[in-house]
Short mmCIF file of C-alpha atoms and ligand atoms in Angstrom, two decimals:
data_model
loop_
_atom_site.label_atom_id
_atom_site.label_comp_id
_atom_site.label_asym_id
_atom_site.label_seq_id
_atom_site.Cartn_x
_atom_site.Cartn_y
_atom_site.Cartn_z
CA MET F 1 144.19 220.83 -155.10
CA GLU F 2 143.97 217.49 -153.30
CA TYR F 3 144.72 217.44 -149.57
CA GLU F 4 145.77 214.65 -147.24
CA ALA F 5 145.55 214.21 -143.49
CA VAL F 6 148.54 213.77 -141.19
CA ILE F 7 147.74 212.31 -137.79
CA GLY F 8 149.69 211.56 -134.63
CA LEU F 9 148.08 209.97 -131.57
CA GLU F 10 148.92 210.30 -127.89
CA THR F 11 147.43 207.42 -125.95
CA HIS F 12 147.29 207.23 -122.16
CA VAL F 13 147.06 203.79 -120.61
CA GLN F 14 146.69 202.90 -116.93
CA LEU F 15 149.13 200.20 -115.91
CA ARG F 16 147.89 197.04 -114.24
CA THR F 17 149.57 197.31 -110.85
CA GLU F 18 148.37 196.56 -107.32
CA THR F 19 149.39 199.96 -105.99
CA LYS F 20 149.92 203.49 -107.23
CA MET F 21 153.08 204.85 -108.84
CA TRP F 22 154.70 206.61 -105.89
CA CYS F 23 152.86 205.34 -102.80
CA SER F 24 151.27 202.16 -101.48
CA CYS F 25 147.65 203.26 -102.01
CA ARG F 26 145.61 200.70 -103.95
CA ASN F 27 145.30 201.12 -107.72
CA GLU F 28 141.66 200.12 -107.81
CA TYR F 29 138.67 201.26 -109.81
CA GLY F 30 135.31 201.83 -108.14
CA SER F 31 136.31 202.31 -104.47
CA ASP F 32 134.42 204.92 -102.44
CA PRO F 33 135.69 208.41 -103.29
CA ASN F 34 138.92 209.48 -101.61
CA THR F 35 139.53 206.19 -99.80
CA ASN F 36 142.69 205.25 -101.73
CA VAL F 37 144.68 208.35 -100.81
CA CYS F 38 147.66 209.25 -98.61
CA PRO F 39 150.02 212.18 -97.98
CA VAL F 40 152.18 211.16 -100.97
CA CYS F 41 149.49 211.08 -103.67
CA LEU F 42 147.74 214.10 -102.13
CA GLY F 43 151.02 216.04 -102.29
CA PHE F 44 151.37 216.93 -98.60
CA PRO F 45 154.57 218.88 -97.90
CA GLY F 46 157.46 216.63 -96.96
CA ALA F 47 155.92 213.38 -98.21
CA LEU F 48 158.39 211.50 -100.37
CA PRO F 49 157.65 209.32 -103.42
CA VAL F 50 158.95 205.74 -103.75
CA ALA F 51 158.92 204.23 -107.26
CA ASN F 52 156.67 201.24 -107.97
CA GLU F 53 159.01 198.64 -109.45
CA LYS F 54 156.18 196.73 -111.12
CA ALA F 55 155.22 199.91 -113.00
CA MET F 56 158.82 200.37 -114.12
CA GLU F 57 158.81 196.78 -115.38
CA LEU F 58 155.53 197.20 -117.26
CA THR F 59 156.81 200.40 -118.84
CA VAL F 60 159.95 198.75 -120.16
CA LEU F 61 158.00 195.66 -121.19
CA THR F 62 155.67 197.93 -123.20
CA GLY F 63 158.70 199.48 -124.85
CA LEU F 64 159.95 196.03 -125.84
CA LEU F 65 156.53 195.01 -127.19
CA LEU F 66 156.46 198.25 -129.23
CA ASN F 67 159.94 197.58 -130.65
CA CYS F 68 161.39 200.53 -128.76
CA ARG F 69 164.91 201.18 -127.61
CA ILE F 70 165.36 201.19 -123.83
CA PRO F 71 167.89 203.88 -122.86
CA ASP F 72 169.95 202.87 -119.83
CA ARG F 73 168.96 205.99 -117.93
CA ALA F 74 165.53 207.57 -117.47
CA GLN F 75 164.59 210.66 -115.52
CA PHE F 76 161.46 212.06 -113.91
CA GLU F 77 160.38 215.67 -114.26
CA ARG F 78 157.73 217.77 -112.57
CA LYS F 79 155.15 219.25 -114.90
CA ASN F 80 153.64 222.16 -113.02
CA TYR F 81 150.06 223.23 -113.39
CA PHE F 82 147.20 224.30 -111.18
CA TYR F 83 143.96 222.50 -111.66
CA PRO F 84 141.47 221.03 -109.19
CA ASP F 85 142.12 217.43 -110.27
CA SER F 86 145.80 217.64 -109.30
CA ALA F 87 146.26 217.86 -105.54
CA LYS F 88 150.03 218.21 -105.87
CA ASN F 89 149.85 221.04 -108.41
CA TYR F 90 152.36 219.12 -110.49
CA GLN F 91 152.45 215.80 -112.29
CA ILE F 92 155.51 213.58 -112.24
CA THR F 93 156.34 212.63 -115.84
CA GLN F 94 159.28 211.89 -118.12
CA LEU F 95 160.29 214.58 -120.59
CA ALA F 96 163.97 214.75 -121.44
CA LEU F 97 164.89 211.12 -120.73
CA PRO F 98 161.89 208.83 -121.24
CA SER F 99 162.04 205.10 -120.41
CA THR F 100 161.43 203.94 -123.98
CA VAL F 101 161.95 205.58 -127.40
CA ASP F 102 161.88 204.98 -131.17
CA GLY F 103 159.68 201.97 -131.77
CA PHE F 104 156.89 200.95 -134.11
CA VAL F 105 153.59 199.11 -134.24
CA GLU F 106 152.70 196.91 -137.20
CA PHE F 107 149.17 195.91 -138.10
CA GLU F 108 147.14 194.75 -141.05
CA MET F 109 144.60 196.85 -142.89
CA GLY F 110 142.87 194.60 -145.36
CA ASP F 111 145.74 192.83 -147.08
CA GLU F 112 148.26 195.53 -146.38
CA LEU F 113 150.80 195.67 -143.59
CA ARG F 114 150.98 199.12 -142.01
CA ARG F 115 153.57 200.53 -139.69
CA VAL F 116 153.23 203.46 -137.32
CA ARG F 117 156.40 204.66 -135.66
CA ILE F 118 156.35 205.22 -131.92
CA ASN F 119 158.18 208.33 -130.78
CA ARG F 120 158.18 207.31 -127.13
CA ALA F 121 156.28 205.56 -124.38
CA HIS F 122 156.92 207.37 -121.14
CA LEU F 123 155.73 206.91 -117.60
CA GLU F 124 153.66 209.46 -115.73
CA GLU F 125 150.85 209.49 -113.20
CA ASP F 126 147.12 209.91 -113.54
CA VAL F 127 145.22 212.79 -111.95
CA GLY F 128 142.02 212.81 -109.87
CA LYS F 129 138.56 212.91 -111.37
CA SER F 130 136.20 215.87 -111.09
CA PHE F 131 132.46 215.46 -110.62
CA HIS F 132 129.94 218.20 -111.13
CA PHE F 133 126.68 218.24 -109.23
CA ASP F 134 123.90 220.80 -108.90
CA GLY F 135 125.71 223.96 -108.03
CA GLU F 136 128.82 222.26 -106.65
CA SER F 137 131.74 220.13 -107.73
CA GLY F 138 133.82 217.44 -106.09
CA VAL F 139 137.12 215.71 -106.79
CA ASP F 140 137.87 212.02 -106.22
CA PHE F 141 141.62 211.57 -105.80
CA ASN F 142 141.57 207.76 -105.89
CA ARG F 143 142.85 207.90 -109.46
CA GLY F 144 145.53 210.49 -108.64
CA GLY F 145 148.95 208.85 -108.77
CA VAL F 146 147.87 205.74 -110.66
CA PRO F 147 150.73 204.79 -113.05
CA LEU F 148 149.96 206.01 -116.53
CA LEU F 149 151.86 205.33 -119.71
CA GLU F 150 151.76 207.88 -122.51
CA ILE F 151 152.39 206.33 -125.90
CA VAL F 152 153.17 208.92 -128.57
CA THR F 153 153.25 208.11 -132.28
CA GLU F 154 155.11 209.88 -135.03
CA PRO F 155 152.72 211.61 -137.45
CA ASP F 156 152.47 208.47 -139.61
CA ILE F 157 148.71 207.94 -139.60
CA THR F 158 146.86 209.06 -142.71
CA SER F 159 143.16 208.35 -142.16
CA ALA F 160 140.42 207.91 -139.58
CA ASP F 161 140.31 204.17 -140.30
CA MET F 162 144.05 203.82 -139.90
CA ALA F 163 143.85 205.62 -136.54
CA TYR F 164 141.16 203.17 -135.48
CA GLU F 165 143.17 200.14 -136.59
CA TYR F 166 146.29 201.42 -134.88
CA LEU F 167 144.43 201.87 -131.59
CA THR F 168 142.83 198.44 -131.87
CA SER F 169 146.23 196.82 -132.43
CA LEU F 170 147.84 198.81 -129.66
CA LYS F 171 145.12 197.70 -127.25
CA ALA F 172 145.57 194.07 -128.28
CA ILE F 173 149.33 194.33 -127.71
CA LEU F 174 148.87 195.85 -124.26
CA GLU F 175 146.31 193.23 -123.28
CA HIS F 176 148.46 190.36 -124.54
CA GLY F 177 151.44 191.70 -122.63
CA GLY F 178 149.46 192.03 -119.38
CA ILE F 179 150.31 195.75 -119.37
CA SER F 180 146.81 197.07 -118.86
CA ASP F 181 143.25 195.79 -118.68
CA CYS F 182 142.45 198.50 -121.25
CA ASP F 183 138.86 198.79 -120.02
CA MET F 184 137.62 201.76 -122.03
CA GLU F 185 134.49 202.19 -119.96
CA LYS F 186 136.61 202.62 -116.85
CA GLY F 187 138.78 205.18 -118.62
CA MET F 188 141.84 202.93 -118.58
CA VAL F 189 142.70 203.97 -122.15
CA ARG F 190 142.33 207.55 -123.34
CA CYS F 191 143.51 209.04 -126.57
CA ASP F 192 144.23 212.56 -127.85
CA ILE F 193 144.42 213.30 -131.55
CA ASN F 194 146.87 215.58 -133.37
CA VAL F 195 145.83 216.26 -136.92
CA SER F 196 146.85 218.55 -139.75
CA VAL F 197 146.28 218.61 -143.50
CA ARG F 198 148.61 219.35 -146.39
CA PRO F 199 148.57 219.26 -150.19
CA VAL F 200 149.15 215.73 -151.49
CA GLY F 201 152.84 215.40 -152.37
CA SER F 202 153.99 218.05 -149.94
CA THR F 203 156.62 216.95 -147.44
CA THR F 204 156.26 219.75 -144.92
CA LEU F 205 153.79 219.40 -142.08
CA GLY F 206 150.78 221.67 -141.76
CA GLU F 207 149.80 223.47 -138.56
CA LYS F 208 148.33 220.86 -136.21
CA VAL F 209 145.15 220.86 -134.20
CA GLU F 210 144.86 218.78 -131.03
CA ILE F 211 141.52 217.16 -130.23
CA LYS F 212 140.51 215.94 -126.79
CA ASN F 213 137.52 214.32 -125.12
CA MET F 214 136.94 211.18 -127.18
CA ASN F 215 135.84 208.32 -124.96
CA SER F 216 136.12 205.40 -127.36
CA PHE F 217 138.15 204.34 -130.39
CA SER F 218 135.10 204.79 -132.57
CA GLY F 219 134.84 208.29 -131.08
CA VAL F 220 138.39 208.90 -132.33
CA ARG F 221 137.38 207.71 -135.78
CA ARG F 222 134.26 209.88 -135.82
CA ALA F 223 136.16 212.93 -134.59
CA LEU F 224 138.65 212.52 -137.45
CA LEU F 225 135.92 211.92 -140.01
CA HIS F 226 134.57 215.29 -138.95
CA GLU F 227 137.80 217.21 -138.40
CA ILE F 228 139.73 216.26 -141.56
CA PRO F 229 137.10 217.63 -144.01
CA ARG F 230 136.63 220.65 -141.74
CA GLN F 231 140.31 221.54 -142.06
CA ILE F 232 140.44 220.81 -145.79
CA GLU F 233 137.42 223.00 -146.45
CA ALA F 234 138.90 225.81 -144.33
CA VAL F 235 142.18 225.65 -146.25
CA ARG F 236 140.33 225.61 -149.57
CA ARG F 237 138.48 228.75 -148.50
CA GLY F 238 141.89 230.33 -148.02
CA GLU F 239 141.81 230.27 -144.22
CA LYS F 240 144.91 229.50 -142.21
CA ILE F 241 144.66 226.64 -139.70
CA ARG F 242 145.94 227.92 -136.37
CA GLN F 243 147.42 225.72 -133.72
CA GLU F 244 144.75 225.09 -131.12
CA THR F 245 143.12 222.49 -128.90
CA ARG F 246 139.59 221.49 -129.86
CA ARG F 247 137.04 219.53 -127.91
CA TRP F 248 135.11 216.66 -129.50
CA ASP F 249 131.39 216.81 -128.78
CA ASP F 250 130.27 213.25 -129.31
CA THR F 251 126.55 213.98 -129.20
CA ALA F 252 126.69 216.85 -131.68
CA GLY F 253 129.39 215.09 -133.75
CA ILE F 254 131.54 218.22 -134.02
CA THR F 255 134.80 219.66 -132.70
CA GLU F 256 134.92 223.14 -131.17
CA THR F 257 137.69 225.42 -129.99
CA MET F 258 138.79 224.78 -126.41
CA ARG F 259 141.93 226.89 -126.21
CA THR F 260 144.27 228.52 -128.68
CA LYS F 261 148.06 228.59 -128.66
CA GLU F 262 148.05 231.96 -126.91
CA ASP F 263 146.59 230.53 -123.74
CA ALA F 264 148.74 227.39 -123.78
CA HIS F 265 150.24 226.53 -120.38
CA ASP F 266 153.87 226.98 -119.57
CA TYR F 267 154.47 223.90 -117.47
CA ARG F 268 157.88 224.97 -116.20
CA TYR F 269 159.21 221.41 -116.30
CA PHE F 270 162.16 220.66 -114.04
CA PRO F 271 163.77 217.41 -112.84
CA CYS F 272 161.92 216.09 -109.81
CA PRO F 273 164.22 216.84 -106.83
CA ASP F 274 162.76 213.90 -104.87
CA LEU F 275 163.63 211.23 -107.44
CA MET F 276 166.91 209.74 -108.57
CA PRO F 277 167.34 208.98 -112.27
CA PHE F 278 166.21 205.44 -113.06
CA ILE F 279 169.20 203.36 -114.13
CA VAL F 280 168.37 200.29 -116.23
CA ARG F 281 170.74 197.50 -115.18
CA PRO F 282 171.46 194.83 -117.81
CA ASP F 283 170.34 191.90 -115.60
CA TRP F 284 167.09 193.65 -114.74
CA LEU F 285 166.47 194.39 -118.42
CA GLU F 286 167.11 190.71 -119.22
CA SER F 287 164.51 189.64 -116.67
CA VAL F 288 161.96 191.96 -118.28
CA LYS F 289 162.91 190.68 -121.74
CA SER F 290 162.10 187.15 -120.63
CA ARG F 291 158.49 188.28 -120.18
CA VAL F 292 157.99 189.45 -123.76
CA VAL F 293 155.05 187.57 -125.26
CA GLU F 294 154.07 186.79 -128.82
CA LEU F 295 152.61 189.87 -130.53
CA PRO F 296 148.98 189.72 -131.67
CA LEU F 297 149.88 189.93 -135.36
CA ALA F 298 152.28 186.98 -135.05
CA ARG F 299 149.64 185.11 -133.06
CA LYS F 300 147.04 185.75 -135.74
CA ARG F 301 149.33 184.35 -138.41
CA ARG F 302 150.11 181.32 -136.27
CA LEU F 303 146.40 180.63 -135.62
CA ILE F 304 145.70 180.72 -139.36
CA GLU F 305 148.70 178.52 -140.08
CA ASP F 306 148.19 175.96 -137.30
CA TYR F 307 144.43 175.59 -137.39
CA GLY F 308 143.48 176.57 -140.92
CA ILE F 309 140.91 179.06 -139.63
CA SER F 310 139.85 182.21 -141.50
CA ALA F 311 141.58 185.56 -141.00
CA GLY F 312 138.31 186.94 -139.61
CA ASP F 313 138.06 184.24 -136.94
CA ALA F 314 141.75 184.65 -136.12
CA ASP F 315 141.15 188.38 -135.59
CA VAL F 316 138.34 187.61 -133.19
CA PHE F 317 140.56 185.27 -131.17
CA VAL F 318 143.44 187.73 -131.10
CA ASN F 319 141.31 190.67 -130.04
CA ASP F 320 139.39 188.64 -127.45
CA VAL F 321 142.17 186.87 -125.58
CA PRO F 322 140.00 184.69 -123.30
CA LEU F 323 137.89 183.53 -126.25
CA GLY F 324 141.05 182.68 -128.20
CA GLN F 325 142.26 180.61 -125.25
CA TYR F 326 138.88 178.88 -125.09
CA PHE F 327 139.20 177.94 -128.76
CA GLN F 328 142.68 176.51 -128.29
CA ASP F 329 141.60 174.57 -125.19
CA VAL F 330 138.57 173.10 -126.95
CA VAL F 331 140.67 171.96 -129.91
CA ALA F 332 143.35 170.53 -127.61
CA GLU F 333 140.90 168.68 -125.37
CA SER F 334 138.62 167.28 -128.07
CA SER F 335 139.33 164.72 -130.74
CA THR F 336 138.19 167.07 -133.51
CA ARG F 337 139.92 166.91 -136.85
CA ASN F 338 138.19 170.11 -137.90
CA PRO F 339 139.39 173.18 -135.95
CA LYS F 340 137.83 175.41 -138.58
CA ASN F 341 134.46 174.04 -137.62
CA VAL F 342 135.21 174.55 -133.92
CA ALA F 343 136.14 178.17 -134.65
CA ASN F 344 132.88 178.58 -136.50
CA TRP F 345 130.85 177.30 -133.52
CA ILE F 346 132.75 179.50 -131.09
CA VAL F 347 132.78 182.70 -133.15
CA ASN F 348 129.23 182.50 -134.45
CA THR F 349 127.15 180.41 -132.10
CA LEU F 350 128.83 180.77 -128.73
CA ARG F 351 129.97 184.38 -129.07
CA GLY F 352 126.63 185.32 -130.64
CA ALA F 353 124.72 183.93 -127.67
CA MET F 354 127.12 185.51 -125.18
CA THR F 355 126.71 188.92 -126.80
CA GLU F 356 122.95 188.61 -127.01
CA LYS F 357 122.52 187.47 -123.41
CA GLU F 358 125.40 189.63 -122.12
CA VAL F 359 127.19 186.68 -120.55
CA SER F 360 130.96 186.35 -120.28
CA LEU F 361 132.93 183.10 -120.55
CA ASP F 362 133.18 182.98 -116.76
CA GLY F 363 129.41 183.26 -116.50
CA LEU F 364 128.55 180.31 -118.78
CA LYS F 365 126.27 177.73 -117.18
CA PHE F 366 127.80 174.81 -119.06
CA SER F 367 131.34 173.46 -118.80
CA ARG F 368 133.91 173.35 -121.58
CA ARG F 369 133.54 169.55 -121.47
CA HIS F 370 129.85 169.94 -122.38
CA PHE F 371 130.71 172.19 -125.28
CA ILE F 372 133.27 169.66 -126.54
CA ASP F 373 130.71 166.84 -126.19
CA LEU F 374 128.20 168.84 -128.22
CA LEU F 375 130.69 169.38 -131.05
CA GLY F 376 131.46 165.66 -130.93
CA LEU F 377 127.79 164.75 -131.30
CA VAL F 378 127.47 166.93 -134.40
CA GLU F 379 130.79 165.95 -135.93
CA SER F 380 130.08 162.23 -135.55
CA GLY F 381 126.65 162.66 -137.13
CA LYS F 382 124.76 161.54 -134.02
CA ILE F 383 122.74 164.70 -134.29
CA SER F 384 122.28 167.10 -137.19
CA ARG F 385 123.77 170.56 -137.24
CA ASN F 386 120.35 172.09 -136.69
CA ALA F 387 119.69 169.78 -133.76
CA GLY F 388 123.13 170.81 -132.49
CA LEU F 389 122.03 174.43 -132.43
CA GLU F 390 118.90 173.45 -130.53
CA VAL F 391 120.98 171.51 -128.01
CA PHE F 392 123.36 174.46 -127.71
CA ASN F 393 120.54 176.83 -126.89
CA ALA F 394 119.13 174.49 -124.24
CA MET F 395 122.58 173.92 -122.78
CA PHE F 396 123.22 177.68 -122.75
CA GLU F 397 120.00 178.26 -120.81
CA THR F 398 120.16 175.39 -118.33
CA GLY F 399 123.72 174.04 -118.27
CA ALA F 400 122.42 170.48 -118.85
CA ALA F 401 124.67 167.89 -120.51
CA PRO F 402 124.20 167.70 -124.30
CA ALA F 403 123.58 163.93 -124.30
CA ASP F 404 120.74 164.39 -121.80
CA ILE F 405 119.22 167.15 -123.90
CA VAL F 406 119.41 164.95 -127.01
CA ASP F 407 117.58 162.13 -125.18
CA GLN F 408 115.06 164.42 -123.61
CA LYS F 409 114.17 166.13 -126.86
CA GLY F 410 114.55 163.00 -128.98
CA LEU F 411 117.00 164.69 -131.32
CA ALA F 412 119.24 161.73 -132.14
CA GLN F 413 119.63 161.16 -135.84
CA VAL F 414 118.51 157.83 -137.20
CA SER F 415 121.52 156.25 -138.86
CA ASP F 416 120.27 152.71 -138.40
CA SER F 417 120.04 151.51 -142.00
CA GLY F 418 117.13 149.10 -141.41
CA ALA F 419 114.83 151.90 -140.32
CA LEU F 420 116.15 154.24 -143.00
CA GLU F 421 115.81 151.71 -145.81
CA ALA F 422 112.13 151.27 -145.10
CA MET F 423 111.62 155.03 -145.30
CA CYS F 424 113.64 155.26 -148.51
CA ASP F 425 111.52 152.50 -150.10
CA GLU F 426 108.42 154.45 -149.13
CA ALA F 427 109.72 157.67 -150.68
CA ILE F 428 110.78 155.89 -153.88
CA ALA F 429 107.40 154.21 -154.25
CA ALA F 430 105.51 157.47 -153.72
CA ASN F 431 107.56 159.57 -156.18
CA PRO F 432 108.16 157.69 -159.41
CA ARG F 433 108.63 160.91 -161.42
CA SER F 434 111.56 162.06 -159.28
CA VAL F 435 113.07 158.60 -159.43
CA GLU F 436 112.86 158.72 -163.22
CA ASP F 437 114.35 162.23 -163.31
CA PHE F 438 117.29 161.15 -161.22
CA ARG F 439 117.88 158.11 -163.42
CA ASN F 440 117.92 160.53 -166.37
CA GLY F 441 120.73 162.52 -164.79
CA LYS F 442 118.86 165.23 -162.91
CA ALA F 443 120.89 165.39 -159.71
CA ALA F 444 118.49 167.78 -157.96
CA ALA F 445 115.81 165.08 -157.98
CA LEU F 446 117.78 163.18 -155.35
CA ASN F 447 117.57 166.16 -152.99
CA PHE F 448 113.80 166.12 -153.34
CA LEU F 449 113.67 162.44 -152.43
CA LYS F 450 116.06 163.03 -149.54
CA GLY F 451 113.71 165.75 -148.31
CA GLN F 452 110.82 163.27 -148.41
CA VAL F 453 112.75 160.81 -146.26
CA MET F 454 113.72 163.57 -143.83
CA ARG F 455 110.04 164.41 -143.55
CA LEU F 456 109.09 160.79 -142.93
CA SER F 457 111.75 160.61 -140.20
CA LYS F 458 110.54 163.89 -138.67
CA GLY F 459 113.94 165.42 -139.35
CA LYS F 460 115.90 162.78 -137.49
CA ALA F 461 117.34 160.82 -140.39
CA ASN F 462 121.02 161.27 -141.06
CA PRO F 463 120.91 163.03 -144.46
CA ALA F 464 124.28 161.70 -145.61
CA VAL F 465 123.27 158.12 -144.92
CA VAL F 466 119.87 158.65 -146.59
CA GLY F 467 121.50 160.04 -149.73
CA GLY F 468 123.69 156.94 -150.00
CA ILE F 469 120.84 154.50 -149.55
CA LEU F 470 118.56 156.29 -152.05
CA GLU F 471 121.21 156.42 -154.72
CA LYS F 472 122.03 152.75 -154.36
CA LYS F 473 118.40 151.71 -154.44
CA ILE F 474 117.47 153.82 -157.46
CA MET F 475 120.49 152.75 -159.49
CA SER F 476 119.69 149.09 -158.91
CA LEU F 477 115.98 149.43 -159.80
P1 LIG G 1 153.79 219.17 -128.99
O1 LIG G 1 155.10 219.82 -128.84
O2 LIG G 1 152.69 220.06 -129.37
O3 LIG G 1 153.46 218.27 -127.85
P2 LIG G 1 154.90 216.99 -130.46
O4 LIG G 1 155.89 217.26 -131.51
O5 LIG G 1 155.38 216.52 -129.13
O6 LIG G 1 153.96 218.24 -130.28
O7 LIG G 1 153.88 215.91 -131.03
C1 LIG G 1 152.74 215.54 -130.35
C2 LIG G 1 151.97 214.61 -131.24
O8 LIG G 1 151.51 215.30 -132.40
C3 LIG G 1 152.76 213.43 -131.79
O9 LIG G 1 151.92 212.30 -131.83
C4 LIG G 1 153.14 213.87 -133.18
O10 LIG G 1 153.25 212.76 -134.05
C5 LIG G 1 151.94 214.68 -133.59
N1 LIG G 1 152.25 215.76 -134.55
C6 LIG G 1 153.28 216.62 -134.49
N2 LIG G 1 153.21 217.49 -135.51
C7 LIG G 1 152.11 217.18 -136.23
C8 LIG G 1 151.48 217.72 -137.40
N3 LIG G 1 151.96 218.77 -138.02
N4 LIG G 1 150.36 217.12 -137.83
C9 LIG G 1 149.83 216.05 -137.19
N5 LIG G 1 150.37 215.52 -136.09
C10 LIG G 1 151.49 216.06 -135.61
ZN1 LIG G 2 148.77 207.44 -101.92
MG1 LIG G 3 154.98 216.93 -126.94
#
């Protein structure tokens, strides 16, 4: 029997706010341990929470970007559990009445449009972070109380690749909307997997396994590539999959049992007595709606349509927002009639160098004006494409102006026809066989002659001009 995977993802995202969810402590990564803490986020008795309005806005804005419905009333519950990383011994979250429900995310996989339904995106708070040293442990509560959005999909995902594409699109949406910086290395996005298998054609869901501890989207993909066959093989052997939580071991590339259903927590949820329900007023909702931005998929299509660039380049610009802006600025500020070529320079040459040298756009030594000037030199034929790459590399290293580099290195192409004609005459005189071949219709012979002229000019001749001169001269021999 053939089996298929059924996957639902729960993604936690830290919201980009100045302060924490219920107090005025800074929401900041990398401060000294336990410096961004106060009686509220440490759960001292009697300390009262005050909602962060910006976090409420970002939550609703996320809902709108994910095509969700925004109920006019949301409620906060306490989720009770005892664990060292939670000073309060409960987490404030939304269970019965979340801020946003019933949406979807659309993205492309190859040529196909895929849709994953969103069950809900609800607001909660992050917990502290445990550190383990030799023989002792410590907890840093700076992260405790940071606003955290949990985005839960319906079980609509069917493969490891689709899970990866969904997460990539979700991240792009959240970045575009200014919801979160989504810095994976700083743990700003974390994802848990729910996965089951069932016979192809079956409409009932199999028993699901939850997997935790992936620290990247590719980790999610790898965990699924391991877990799906593991479950299918188990079922084929006649075993029953039992509901459990498994831990992904990235180094070993396996999942292993963490806890079974029997030792699942009872969180004893109850409405938080310190917090009023959150009522969504129509005028407030309108003001949030006015901040909805273009979705990445729509932006991709517009980039392709407006600039004639490839889908691959458009993807790069959508997934790397600052680079996409750089592209649009360069096109807008230059006189180029060839945005496709600009995209090519930015995606291949510029991005390639930035990746290799680990430099960000902010860290470039040369200005955008210099980059535009360089493209102009190549496009107008003043320097060859190869010389352009040489100039780019020098400019990347030193920040010097392209025109100065061209002068300094003597890279200007010779387009002056007097000088070129003399060289063409020389090449024609020295290669009568090729001249004859070309006259007899062998087009490749012209390339050989062109090569000879390029050599005579030490690579500085403008090849297009040379081709024209040679052809004219040979045909009138
Ligand atoms: P729980 O009650 O265990 O939290 P939920 O119904 O809230 O489960 O779903 C949690 C996540 O698991 C959602 O993303 C959902 O799509 C997914 N999910 C639910 N049932 C299954 C299943 N049988 N197989 C795969 N994923 C599932
Ligand atoms: Zn605090
Ligand atoms: Mg649930």
